[in-house]
Amino acid sequence: MPNSTNDRPRDLQKYAWLSIATAIVTISLKMGAYLLTGSVGLLSDAAESVVNLVAAIVALIALRVAAKPADWNHQFGHSKAEYFSAWIEGLMIFVAAAFIIYSAIGRILDPQPIENVGIGLVISVVAAAINGSIALVLLRAGRQHRSLTLVADGKHLMTDVWTSGGVVVGVLLVGVTGWDLLDPIVAILVGMNILFQGYRLVQESTLGLMDVAWSDEDNEALANAVRPFRTDEVTIHGVRTRQSGHHRFAEMHVLVPGDWTVWRGHDLLEEIEAAVHKELEDVQLISHLEPIEDPRAYDDYPAEIPLGDAISSDKRHDT
């Protein structure tokens, strides 16, 4: 009995357009800062913004695909397109980090003085402030709509903010100490941090493609909604969850006496589904009715959400 409070996917493309516009503005600012100062740290910062632009374009394509309703060839919708976007963005972060580290090593071998430090830093700080404000918007929207694409883009922009902060500190130290090697050293540290962020994005999107279960909190909320329906006559098990983009799916087996009428069993399933949808929004729930006396109705799955106890991380299978 599939059901959902909102079967039509949300169109989140406006956030991708906002990210694209932000990337274009910050690329212009950061390239200007690099041309004024000659800092390889600021060049690395600008390179990451170029990656932001490409990632935002990929995100726009993914969100456009994810917004398509279910069709005959994709009967569960197109929401998994978001995972491909996050995976591609993670790979592009690796490319940006490699470019940053390569440029920094070249500057270590051939140190160059930095010029116009003050103007360059002001421009970089302005760009970081723009990125930070848009990153917060994307992260809030991504969590609200459970969009991995927007969360990934927001995290990437926030990483850019920390990158800019590190570069600003490096350039400022060069201006104060006169030690030009600080600039490429900071750039290498920035590149290593970006590599780590890219790894986390690829890992998260890969887990999504593998139908990872809901969070412990959401699984516990589902269990709490279902528990009150268990009685001496009614048993519920086989409760499982998975997430696909911003869509959430759940299923369960409801065991009732074999002499119940189909109508009575159906009414019970409707009550259970109403309780679940009251507790959790945007869930497509599938309920399977079975006779409680039939031994074939038990031990269906090797891993499921326990209804007897509160859910803890050690009860979940390894991912």
PDB file of C-alpha atoms in Angstrom:
ATOM      1  CA  MET A   1       0.000   0.000   0.000  1.00  0.00           C
ATOM      2  CA  PRO A   2       2.274   2.820  -1.187  1.00  0.00           C
ATOM      3  CA  ASN A   3       1.394   6.241   0.065  1.00  0.00           C
ATOM      4  CA  SER A   4       2.978   9.654   0.312  1.00  0.00           C
ATOM      5  CA  THR A   5       2.055  13.093   1.482  1.00  0.00           C
ATOM      6  CA  ASN A   6       3.754  14.660  -1.498  1.00  0.00           C
ATOM      7  CA  ASP A   7       4.580  12.484  -4.483  1.00  0.00           C
ATOM      8  CA  ARG A   8       5.682  15.314  -6.781  1.00  0.00           C
ATOM      9  CA  PRO A   9       9.352  16.199  -6.361  1.00  0.00           C
ATOM     10  CA  ARG A  10      10.279  19.744  -5.422  1.00  0.00           C
ATOM     11  CA  ASP A  11      11.978  21.960  -7.962  1.00  0.00           C
ATOM     12  CA  LEU A  12      15.122  23.297  -6.292  1.00  0.00           C
ATOM     13  CA  GLN A  13      16.817  24.715  -9.397  1.00  0.00           C
ATOM     14  CA  LYS A  14      16.637  28.311  -8.140  1.00  0.00           C
ATOM     15  CA  TYR A  15      19.276  27.458  -5.535  1.00  0.00           C
ATOM     16  CA  ALA A  16      21.616  26.108  -8.216  1.00  0.00           C
ATOM     17  CA  TRP A  17      21.224  29.338 -10.200  1.00  0.00           C
ATOM     18  CA  LEU A  18      22.054  31.277  -7.032  1.00  0.00           C
ATOM     19  CA  SER A  19      25.196  29.167  -6.613  1.00  0.00           C
ATOM     20  CA  ILE A  20      26.214  29.766 -10.250  1.00  0.00           C
ATOM     21  CA  ALA A  21      25.827  33.526  -9.897  1.00  0.00           C
ATOM     22  CA  THR A  22      27.842  33.476  -6.671  1.00  0.00           C
ATOM     23  CA  ALA A  23      30.654  31.486  -8.288  1.00  0.00           C
ATOM     24  CA  ILE A  24      30.915  33.930 -11.208  1.00  0.00           C
ATOM     25  CA  VAL A  25      31.126  36.921  -8.857  1.00  0.00           C
ATOM     26  CA  THR A  26      33.720  35.335  -6.551  1.00  0.00           C
ATOM     27  CA  ILE A  27      35.866  34.103  -9.460  1.00  0.00           C
ATOM     28  CA  SER A  28      36.048  37.660 -10.759  1.00  0.00           C
ATOM     29  CA  LEU A  29      36.952  39.034  -7.333  1.00  0.00           C
ATOM     30  CA  LYS A  30      39.569  36.401  -6.531  1.00  0.00           C
ATOM     31  CA  MET A  31      41.258  36.530  -9.926  1.00  0.00           C
ATOM     32  CA  GLY A  32      41.468  40.293  -9.506  1.00  0.00           C
ATOM     33  CA  ALA A  33      43.079  39.803  -6.095  1.00  0.00           C
ATOM     34  CA  TYR A  34      45.581  37.326  -7.579  1.00  0.00           C
ATOM     35  CA  LEU A  35      46.504  39.625 -10.457  1.00  0.00           C
ATOM     36  CA  LEU A  36      47.074  42.474  -8.007  1.00  0.00           C
ATOM     37  CA  THR A  37      49.208  40.504  -5.547  1.00  0.00           C
ATOM     38  CA  GLY A  38      50.714  37.577  -7.474  1.00  0.00           C
ATOM     39  CA  SER A  39      49.928  35.343  -4.460  1.00  0.00           C
ATOM     40  CA  VAL A  40      49.736  31.631  -5.283  1.00  0.00           C
ATOM     41  CA  GLY A  41      47.483  31.283  -2.261  1.00  0.00           C
ATOM     42  CA  LEU A  42      44.964  33.665  -3.808  1.00  0.00           C
ATOM     43  CA  LEU A  43      45.370  31.838  -7.129  1.00  0.00           C
ATOM     44  CA  SER A  44      44.492  28.573  -5.383  1.00  0.00           C
ATOM     45  CA  ASP A  45      41.466  30.266  -3.852  1.00  0.00           C
ATOM     46  CA  ALA A  46      40.350  31.420  -7.302  1.00  0.00           C
ATOM     47  CA  ALA A  47      40.894  27.912  -8.698  1.00  0.00           C
ATOM     48  CA  GLU A  48      38.529  26.482  -6.104  1.00  0.00           C
ATOM     49  CA  SER A  49      35.897  29.020  -7.121  1.00  0.00           C
ATOM     50  CA  VAL A  50      36.204  27.809 -10.725  1.00  0.00           C
ATOM     51  CA  VAL A  51      35.454  24.336  -9.405  1.00  0.00           C
ATOM     52  CA  ASN A  52      32.493  25.835  -7.538  1.00  0.00           C
ATOM     53  CA  LEU A  53      31.139  27.161 -10.828  1.00  0.00           C
ATOM     54  CA  VAL A  54      31.463  23.827 -12.624  1.00  0.00           C
ATOM     55  CA  ALA A  55      29.947  22.046  -9.610  1.00  0.00           C
ATOM     56  CA  ALA A  56      27.020  24.472  -9.542  1.00  0.00           C
ATOM     57  CA  ILE A  57      26.329  23.794 -13.224  1.00  0.00           C
ATOM     58  CA  VAL A  58      26.412  20.042 -12.558  1.00  0.00           C
ATOM     59  CA  ALA A  59      24.096  20.605  -9.588  1.00  0.00           C
ATOM     60  CA  LEU A  60      21.666  22.523 -11.802  1.00  0.00           C
ATOM     61  CA  ILE A  61      21.527  19.624 -14.259  1.00  0.00           C
ATOM     62  CA  ALA A  62      21.065  17.099 -11.444  1.00  0.00           C
ATOM     63  CA  LEU A  63      18.299  19.109  -9.771  1.00  0.00           C
ATOM     64  CA  ARG A  64      16.544  19.519 -13.111  1.00  0.00           C
ATOM     65  CA  VAL A  65      16.594  15.751 -13.597  1.00  0.00           C
ATOM     66  CA  ALA A  66      15.606  15.072  -9.968  1.00  0.00           C
ATOM     67  CA  ALA A  67      12.611  17.402 -10.310  1.00  0.00           C
ATOM     68  CA  LYS A  68      11.077  15.215 -13.022  1.00  0.00           C
ATOM     69  CA  PRO A  69       8.089  13.171 -11.828  1.00  0.00           C
ATOM     70  CA  ALA A  70       8.075   9.380 -11.926  1.00  0.00           C
ATOM     71  CA  ASP A  71       7.553   7.825 -15.345  1.00  0.00           C
ATOM     72  CA  TRP A  72       7.312   4.337 -16.840  1.00  0.00           C
ATOM     73  CA  ASN A  73      11.080   3.900 -16.986  1.00  0.00           C
ATOM     74  CA  HIS A  74      11.735   5.464 -13.542  1.00  0.00           C
ATOM     75  CA  GLN A  75       8.733   4.490 -11.460  1.00  0.00           C
ATOM     76  CA  PHE A  76      10.363   5.587  -8.184  1.00  0.00           C
ATOM     77  CA  GLY A  77      11.300   8.989  -9.590  1.00  0.00           C
ATOM     78  CA  HIS A  78      14.630  10.519 -10.629  1.00  0.00           C
ATOM     79  CA  SER A  79      15.881  11.710  -7.236  1.00  0.00           C
ATOM     80  CA  LYS A  80      19.082   9.614  -7.297  1.00  0.00           C
ATOM     81  CA  ALA A  81      20.444  11.998  -9.909  1.00  0.00           C
ATOM     82  CA  GLU A  82      21.464  14.151  -6.936  1.00  0.00           C
ATOM     83  CA  TYR A  83      23.961  11.552  -5.777  1.00  0.00           C
ATOM     84  CA  PHE A  84      25.741  11.642  -9.137  1.00  0.00           C
ATOM     85  CA  SER A  85      26.012  15.420  -8.809  1.00  0.00           C
ATOM     86  CA  ALA A  86      27.608  15.185  -5.366  1.00  0.00           C
ATOM     87  CA  TRP A  87      29.961  12.442  -6.549  1.00  0.00           C
ATOM     88  CA  ILE A  88      31.097  14.514  -9.551  1.00  0.00           C
ATOM     89  CA  GLU A  89      31.546  17.545  -7.308  1.00  0.00           C
ATOM     90  CA  GLY A  90      33.763  15.505  -4.994  1.00  0.00           C
ATOM     91  CA  LEU A  91      35.947  14.453  -7.919  1.00  0.00           C
ATOM     92  CA  MET A  92      36.245  18.047  -9.107  1.00  0.00           C
ATOM     93  CA  ILE A  93      37.365  19.046  -5.638  1.00  0.00           C
ATOM     94  CA  PHE A  94      40.205  16.530  -6.012  1.00  0.00           C
ATOM     95  CA  VAL A  95      41.192  18.205  -9.300  1.00  0.00           C
ATOM     96  CA  ALA A  96      41.169  21.652  -7.682  1.00  0.00           C
ATOM     97  CA  ALA A  97      43.293  20.406  -4.779  1.00  0.00           C
ATOM     98  CA  ALA A  98      45.821  18.851  -7.161  1.00  0.00           C
ATOM     99  CA  PHE A  99      46.121  22.151  -9.060  1.00  0.00           C
ATOM    100  CA  ILE A 100      46.560  24.092  -5.817  1.00  0.00           C
ATOM    101  CA  ILE A 101      49.289  21.784  -4.496  1.00  0.00           C
ATOM    102  CA  TYR A 102      51.079  21.717  -7.876  1.00  0.00           C
ATOM    103  CA  SER A 103      51.087  25.532  -8.080  1.00  0.00           C
ATOM    104  CA  ALA A 104      52.283  25.836  -4.488  1.00  0.00           C
ATOM    105  CA  ILE A 105      55.189  23.426  -5.010  1.00  0.00           C
ATOM    106  CA  GLY A 106      56.250  25.451  -8.055  1.00  0.00           C
ATOM    107  CA  ARG A 107      56.224  28.629  -5.974  1.00  0.00           C
ATOM    108  CA  ILE A 108      58.307  26.944  -3.236  1.00  0.00           C
ATOM    109  CA  LEU A 109      60.924  26.057  -5.843  1.00  0.00           C
ATOM    110  CA  ASP A 110      60.766  29.560  -7.310  1.00  0.00           C
ATOM    111  CA  PRO A 111      59.655  32.041  -4.593  1.00  0.00           C
ATOM    112  CA  GLN A 112      58.016  35.259  -5.771  1.00  0.00           C
ATOM    113  CA  PRO A 113      57.280  38.398  -3.735  1.00  0.00           C
ATOM    114  CA  ILE A 114      53.670  39.432  -3.066  1.00  0.00           C
ATOM    115  CA  GLU A 115      52.499  42.925  -3.998  1.00  0.00           C
ATOM    116  CA  ASN A 116      49.507  45.111  -3.094  1.00  0.00           C
ATOM    117  CA  VAL A 117      48.757  42.940  -0.060  1.00  0.00           C
ATOM    118  CA  GLY A 118      46.144  45.257   1.464  1.00  0.00           C
ATOM    119  CA  ILE A 119      43.916  45.555  -1.619  1.00  0.00           C
ATOM    120  CA  GLY A 120      44.195  41.857  -2.381  1.00  0.00           C
ATOM    121  CA  LEU A 121      43.149  40.899   1.137  1.00  0.00           C
ATOM    122  CA  VAL A 122      40.136  43.217   1.113  1.00  0.00           C
ATOM    123  CA  ILE A 123      38.927  41.709  -2.156  1.00  0.00           C
ATOM    124  CA  SER A 124      39.418  38.166  -0.821  1.00  0.00           C
ATOM    125  CA  VAL A 125      37.509  38.932   2.382  1.00  0.00           C
ATOM    126  CA  VAL A 126      34.583  40.352   0.384  1.00  0.00           C
ATOM    127  CA  ALA A 127      34.496  37.208  -1.763  1.00  0.00           C
ATOM    128  CA  ALA A 128      34.583  35.006   1.354  1.00  0.00           C
ATOM    129  CA  ALA A 129      31.685  36.925   2.901  1.00  0.00           C
ATOM    130  CA  ILE A 130      29.594  36.392  -0.243  1.00  0.00           C
ATOM    131  CA  ASN A 131      30.415  32.683  -0.310  1.00  0.00           C
ATOM    132  CA  GLY A 132      29.639  32.302   3.387  1.00  0.00           C
ATOM    133  CA  SER A 133      26.196  33.891   3.172  1.00  0.00           C
ATOM    134  CA  ILE A 134      25.186  31.823   0.134  1.00  0.00           C
ATOM    135  CA  ALA A 135      26.597  28.643   1.717  1.00  0.00           C
ATOM    136  CA  LEU A 136      24.291  29.120   4.709  1.00  0.00           C
ATOM    137  CA  VAL A 137      21.309  29.553   2.372  1.00  0.00           C
ATOM    138  CA  LEU A 138      22.171  26.358   0.468  1.00  0.00           C
ATOM    139  CA  LEU A 139      22.801  24.320   3.611  1.00  0.00           C
ATOM    140  CA  ARG A 140      19.515  25.427   5.162  1.00  0.00           C
ATOM    141  CA  ALA A 141      17.575  24.637   1.994  1.00  0.00           C
ATOM    142  CA  GLY A 142      19.393  21.328   1.520  1.00  0.00           C
ATOM    143  CA  ARG A 143      18.551  20.120   5.019  1.00  0.00           C
ATOM    144  CA  GLN A 144      14.997  21.376   4.821  1.00  0.00           C
ATOM    145  CA  HIS A 145      14.351  19.562   1.524  1.00  0.00           C
ATOM    146  CA  ARG A 146      16.783  16.664   2.198  1.00  0.00           C
ATOM    147  CA  SER A 147      18.710  17.482  -0.981  1.00  0.00           C
ATOM    148  CA  LEU A 148      22.238  16.037  -0.999  1.00  0.00           C
ATOM    149  CA  THR A 149      23.065  18.233  -4.008  1.00  0.00           C
ATOM    150  CA  LEU A 150      22.331  21.465  -2.142  1.00  0.00           C
ATOM    151  CA  VAL A 151      24.053  20.235   1.031  1.00  0.00           C
ATOM    152  CA  ALA A 152      27.135  19.264  -0.993  1.00  0.00           C
ATOM    153  CA  ASP A 153      27.179  22.613  -2.776  1.00  0.00           C
ATOM    154  CA  GLY A 154      26.737  24.452   0.516  1.00  0.00           C
ATOM    155  CA  LYS A 155      29.539  22.491   2.162  1.00  0.00           C
ATOM    156  CA  HIS A 156      31.766  23.173  -0.829  1.00  0.00           C
ATOM    157  CA  LEU A 157      31.127  26.905  -0.578  1.00  0.00           C
ATOM    158  CA  MET A 158      31.736  26.823   3.166  1.00  0.00           C
ATOM    159  CA  THR A 159      35.018  24.998   2.513  1.00  0.00           C
ATOM    160  CA  ASP A 160      35.854  27.849   0.150  1.00  0.00           C
ATOM    161  CA  VAL A 161      35.230  30.299   2.995  1.00  0.00           C
ATOM    162  CA  TRP A 162      37.704  28.465   5.242  1.00  0.00           C
ATOM    163  CA  THR A 163      40.115  28.277   2.313  1.00  0.00           C
ATOM    164  CA  SER A 164      39.879  32.028   1.833  1.00  0.00           C
ATOM    165  CA  GLY A 165      40.438  32.548   5.542  1.00  0.00           C
ATOM    166  CA  GLY A 166      43.592  30.428   5.469  1.00  0.00           C
ATOM    167  CA  VAL A 167      44.881  32.221   2.386  1.00  0.00           C
ATOM    168  CA  VAL A 168      44.195  35.632   3.928  1.00  0.00           C
ATOM    169  CA  VAL A 169      46.167  34.628   7.038  1.00  0.00           C
ATOM    170  CA  GLY A 170      49.013  33.342   4.870  1.00  0.00           C
ATOM    171  CA  VAL A 171      49.218  36.467   2.745  1.00  0.00           C
ATOM    172  CA  LEU A 172      48.960  38.681   5.807  1.00  0.00           C
ATOM    173  CA  LEU A 173      51.835  36.811   7.476  1.00  0.00           C
ATOM    174  CA  VAL A 174      53.926  37.223   4.351  1.00  0.00           C
ATOM    175  CA  GLY A 175      53.242  40.952   4.421  1.00  0.00           C
ATOM    176  CA  VAL A 176      54.204  41.168   8.106  1.00  0.00           C
ATOM    177  CA  THR A 177      57.220  38.827   8.142  1.00  0.00           C
ATOM    178  CA  GLY A 178      58.457  39.193   4.569  1.00  0.00           C
ATOM    179  CA  TRP A 179      58.866  35.388   4.379  1.00  0.00           C
ATOM    180  CA  ASP A 180      57.527  34.564   0.914  1.00  0.00           C
ATOM    181  CA  LEU A 181      57.517  30.785   1.517  1.00  0.00           C
ATOM    182  CA  LEU A 182      54.565  31.150   3.885  1.00  0.00           C
ATOM    183  CA  ASP A 183      52.290  31.798   0.907  1.00  0.00           C
ATOM    184  CA  PRO A 184      52.824  28.448  -0.870  1.00  0.00           C
ATOM    185  CA  ILE A 185      52.951  26.569   2.451  1.00  0.00           C
ATOM    186  CA  VAL A 186      49.478  27.859   3.331  1.00  0.00           C
ATOM    187  CA  ALA A 187      48.313  26.964  -0.181  1.00  0.00           C
ATOM    188  CA  ILE A 188      49.464  23.352   0.309  1.00  0.00           C
ATOM    189  CA  LEU A 189      47.616  23.139   3.630  1.00  0.00           C
ATOM    190  CA  VAL A 190      44.521  24.494   1.901  1.00  0.00           C
ATOM    191  CA  GLY A 191      44.881  21.862  -0.822  1.00  0.00           C
ATOM    192  CA  MET A 192      45.085  19.062   1.753  1.00  0.00           C
ATOM    193  CA  ASN A 193      41.926  20.313   3.458  1.00  0.00           C
ATOM    194  CA  ILE A 194      40.095  20.411   0.132  1.00  0.00           C
ATOM    195  CA  LEU A 195      41.161  16.819  -0.577  1.00  0.00           C
ATOM    196  CA  PHE A 196      39.576  15.737   2.701  1.00  0.00           C
ATOM    197  CA  GLN A 197      36.319  17.553   1.905  1.00  0.00           C
ATOM    198  CA  GLY A 198      36.220  15.945  -1.531  1.00  0.00           C
ATOM    199  CA  TYR A 199      36.681  12.510   0.010  1.00  0.00           C
ATOM    200  CA  ARG A 200      33.740  13.085   2.370  1.00  0.00           C
ATOM    201  CA  LEU A 201      31.481  14.173  -0.481  1.00  0.00           C
ATOM    202  CA  VAL A 202      32.342  11.119  -2.571  1.00  0.00           C
ATOM    203  CA  GLN A 203      31.806   8.864   0.430  1.00  0.00           C
ATOM    204  CA  GLU A 204      28.402  10.371   1.251  1.00  0.00           C
ATOM    205  CA  SER A 205      27.124  10.191  -2.318  1.00  0.00           C
ATOM    206  CA  THR A 206      28.358   6.603  -2.668  1.00  0.00           C
ATOM    207  CA  LEU A 207      26.437   5.596   0.446  1.00  0.00           C
ATOM    208  CA  GLY A 208      23.328   7.196  -1.035  1.00  0.00           C
ATOM    209  CA  LEU A 209      23.650   5.169  -4.216  1.00  0.00           C
ATOM    210  CA  MET A 210      23.817   2.063  -2.005  1.00  0.00           C
ATOM    211  CA  ASP A 211      20.375   2.824  -0.483  1.00  0.00           C
ATOM    212  CA  VAL A 212      21.645   3.788   2.966  1.00  0.00           C
ATOM    213  CA  ALA A 213      19.052   3.704   5.760  1.00  0.00           C
ATOM    214  CA  TRP A 214      17.594   6.804   7.380  1.00  0.00           C
ATOM    215  CA  SER A 215      19.336   8.491  10.283  1.00  0.00           C
ATOM    216  CA  ASP A 216      18.985   6.970  13.754  1.00  0.00           C
ATOM    217  CA  GLU A 217      16.666   9.828  14.741  1.00  0.00           C
ATOM    218  CA  ASP A 218      14.292   9.302  11.806  1.00  0.00           C
ATOM    219  CA  ASN A 219      14.344   5.515  12.249  1.00  0.00           C
ATOM    220  CA  GLU A 220      13.447   5.951  15.918  1.00  0.00           C
ATOM    221  CA  ALA A 221      10.617   8.338  14.982  1.00  0.00           C
ATOM    222  CA  LEU A 222       9.243   5.708  12.605  1.00  0.00           C
ATOM    223  CA  ALA A 223       9.502   3.019  15.288  1.00  0.00           C
ATOM    224  CA  ASN A 224       7.729   5.266  17.808  1.00  0.00           C
ATOM    225  CA  ALA A 225       4.866   5.824  15.358  1.00  0.00           C
ATOM    226  CA  VAL A 226       4.453   2.079  14.780  1.00  0.00           C
ATOM    227  CA  ARG A 227       4.914   0.671  18.303  1.00  0.00           C
ATOM    228  CA  PRO A 228       1.448   1.653  19.670  1.00  0.00           C
ATOM    229  CA  PHE A 229      -0.248  -0.614  17.115  1.00  0.00           C
ATOM    230  CA  ARG A 230       1.367  -3.783  18.468  1.00  0.00           C
ATOM    231  CA  THR A 231      -1.088  -5.824  20.559  1.00  0.00           C
ATOM    232  CA  ASP A 232      -1.653  -9.431  21.529  1.00  0.00           C
ATOM    233  CA  GLU A 233      -3.240  -9.880  18.101  1.00  0.00           C
ATOM    234  CA  VAL A 234      -1.028  -7.649  15.980  1.00  0.00           C
ATOM    235  CA  THR A 235       2.701  -8.030  15.368  1.00  0.00           C
ATOM    236  CA  ILE A 236       4.817  -5.685  13.259  1.00  0.00           C
ATOM    237  CA  HIS A 237       8.278  -6.472  11.946  1.00  0.00           C
ATOM    238  CA  GLY A 238      10.360  -6.239   8.774  1.00  0.00           C
ATOM    239  CA  VAL A 239      10.570  -2.457   9.233  1.00  0.00           C
ATOM    240  CA  ARG A 240      13.200  -1.137   6.832  1.00  0.00           C
ATOM    241  CA  THR A 241      14.068   2.290   5.434  1.00  0.00           C
ATOM    242  CA  ARG A 242      16.082   3.752   2.603  1.00  0.00           C
ATOM    243  CA  GLN A 243      16.686   7.191   1.169  1.00  0.00           C
ATOM    244  CA  SER A 244      16.894   8.210  -2.472  1.00  0.00           C
ATOM    245  CA  GLY A 245      17.828  11.843  -2.901  1.00  0.00           C
ATOM    246  CA  HIS A 246      15.192  13.859  -1.045  1.00  0.00           C
ATOM    247  CA  HIS A 247      12.710  10.951  -1.189  1.00  0.00           C
ATOM    248  CA  ARG A 248      12.343   8.575   1.756  1.00  0.00           C
ATOM    249  CA  PHE A 249      10.972   5.043   1.506  1.00  0.00           C
ATOM    250  CA  ALA A 250       9.900   2.648   4.267  1.00  0.00           C
ATOM    251  CA  GLU A 251       8.298  -0.763   4.407  1.00  0.00           C
ATOM    252  CA  MET A 252       6.940  -3.061   7.093  1.00  0.00           C
ATOM    253  CA  HIS A 253       5.095  -6.345   7.578  1.00  0.00           C
ATOM    254  CA  VAL A 254       1.926  -6.295   9.701  1.00  0.00           C
ATOM    255  CA  LEU A 255       0.826  -9.681  11.037  1.00  0.00           C
ATOM    256  CA  VAL A 256      -2.836 -10.107  12.099  1.00  0.00           C
ATOM    257  CA  PRO A 257      -5.073 -13.111  12.916  1.00  0.00           C
ATOM    258  CA  GLY A 258      -5.876 -15.146   9.827  1.00  0.00           C
ATOM    259  CA  ASP A 259      -9.619 -14.941  10.464  1.00  0.00           C
ATOM    260  CA  TRP A 260      -9.638 -11.139  10.115  1.00  0.00           C
ATOM    261  CA  THR A 261     -11.454  -9.820   7.081  1.00  0.00           C
ATOM    262  CA  VAL A 262      -9.503  -8.079   4.358  1.00  0.00           C
ATOM    263  CA  TRP A 263     -11.453  -4.921   5.180  1.00  0.00           C
ATOM    264  CA  ARG A 264     -10.407  -4.980   8.846  1.00  0.00           C
ATOM    265  CA  GLY A 265      -6.765  -5.570   7.952  1.00  0.00           C
ATOM    266  CA  HIS A 266      -6.870  -2.776   5.411  1.00  0.00           C
ATOM    267  CA  ASP A 267      -8.312  -0.360   7.992  1.00  0.00           C
ATOM    268  CA  LEU A 268      -5.429  -1.181  10.349  1.00  0.00           C
ATOM    269  CA  LEU A 269      -2.844  -0.496   7.660  1.00  0.00           C
ATOM    270  CA  GLU A 270      -4.493   2.831   6.887  1.00  0.00           C
ATOM    271  CA  GLU A 271      -4.303   3.802  10.576  1.00  0.00           C
ATOM    272  CA  ILE A 272      -0.628   2.832  10.777  1.00  0.00           C
ATOM    273  CA  GLU A 273       0.239   4.774   7.645  1.00  0.00           C
ATOM    274  CA  ALA A 274      -1.663   7.831   8.886  1.00  0.00           C
ATOM    275  CA  ALA A 275       0.322   7.723  12.132  1.00  0.00           C
ATOM    276  CA  VAL A 276       3.614   7.443  10.240  1.00  0.00           C
ATOM    277  CA  HIS A 277       2.785  10.348   7.929  1.00  0.00           C
ATOM    278  CA  LYS A 278       1.773  12.465  10.928  1.00  0.00           C
ATOM    279  CA  GLU A 279       5.179  11.859  12.493  1.00  0.00           C
ATOM    280  CA  LEU A 280       7.297  11.975   9.319  1.00  0.00           C
ATOM    281  CA  GLU A 281       6.655  14.012   6.185  1.00  0.00           C
ATOM    282  CA  ASP A 282       7.312  12.914   2.613  1.00  0.00           C
ATOM    283  CA  VAL A 283       7.533   9.188   3.259  1.00  0.00           C
ATOM    284  CA  GLN A 284       6.448   6.565   0.759  1.00  0.00           C
ATOM    285  CA  LEU A 285       5.359   3.666   2.964  1.00  0.00           C
ATOM    286  CA  ILE A 286       4.647   0.114   1.800  1.00  0.00           C
ATOM    287  CA  SER A 287       2.773  -2.138   4.225  1.00  0.00           C
ATOM    288  CA  HIS A 288       2.482  -5.895   3.742  1.00  0.00           C
ATOM    289  CA  LEU A 289      -0.340  -7.774   5.552  1.00  0.00           C
ATOM    290  CA  GLU A 290       0.275 -11.398   6.648  1.00  0.00           C
ATOM    291  CA  PRO A 291      -1.480 -13.987   8.852  1.00  0.00           C
ATOM    292  CA  ILE A 292       0.131 -14.169  12.282  1.00  0.00           C
ATOM    293  CA  GLU A 293      -0.269 -17.983  12.418  1.00  0.00           C
ATOM    294  CA  ASP A 294       1.778 -18.597   9.237  1.00  0.00           C
ATOM    295  CA  PRO A 295       5.439 -19.501  10.009  1.00  0.00           C
ATOM    296  CA  ARG A 296       6.408 -18.150   6.576  1.00  0.00           C
ATOM    297  CA  ALA A 297       5.567 -14.653   7.852  1.00  0.00           C
ATOM    298  CA  TYR A 298       8.649 -14.514  10.082  1.00  0.00           C
ATOM    299  CA  ASP A 299      12.412 -14.021   9.712  1.00  0.00           C
ATOM    300  CA  ASP A 300      12.124 -12.173   6.410  1.00  0.00           C
ATOM    301  CA  TYR A 301      15.228  -9.955   6.501  1.00  0.00           C
ATOM    302  CA  PRO A 302      18.705 -10.149   8.051  1.00  0.00           C
ATOM    303  CA  ALA A 303      18.585  -6.452   9.049  1.00  0.00           C
ATOM    304  CA  GLU A 304      15.598  -4.371  10.113  1.00  0.00           C
ATOM    305  CA  ILE A 305      14.627  -1.668  12.611  1.00  0.00           C
ATOM    306  CA  PRO A 306      13.998  -3.172  16.075  1.00  0.00           C
ATOM    307  CA  LEU A 307      10.665  -2.187  17.606  1.00  0.00           C
ATOM    308  CA  GLY A 308      11.328  -3.559  21.084  1.00  0.00           C
ATOM    309  CA  ASP A 309      14.104  -1.145  22.058  1.00  0.00           C
ATOM    310  CA  ALA A 310      15.297   2.327  21.290  1.00  0.00           C
ATOM    311  CA  ILE A 311      17.527   2.375  18.230  1.00  0.00           C
ATOM    312  CA  SER A 312      21.230   2.879  18.792  1.00  0.00           C
ATOM    313  CA  SER A 313      24.097   3.072  16.341  1.00  0.00           C
ATOM    314  CA  ASP A 314      25.475  -0.333  17.362  1.00  0.00           C
ATOM    315  CA  LYS A 315      22.245  -2.010  16.149  1.00  0.00           C
ATOM    316  CA  ARG A 316      22.631  -0.699  12.650  1.00  0.00           C
ATOM    317  CA  HIS A 317      24.499  -2.705  10.057  1.00  0.00           C
ATOM    318  CA  ASP A 318      27.895  -1.500   8.924  1.00  0.00           C
ATOM    319  CA  THR A 319      27.974   0.642   5.804  1.00  0.00           C
TER     320      THR A 319
END
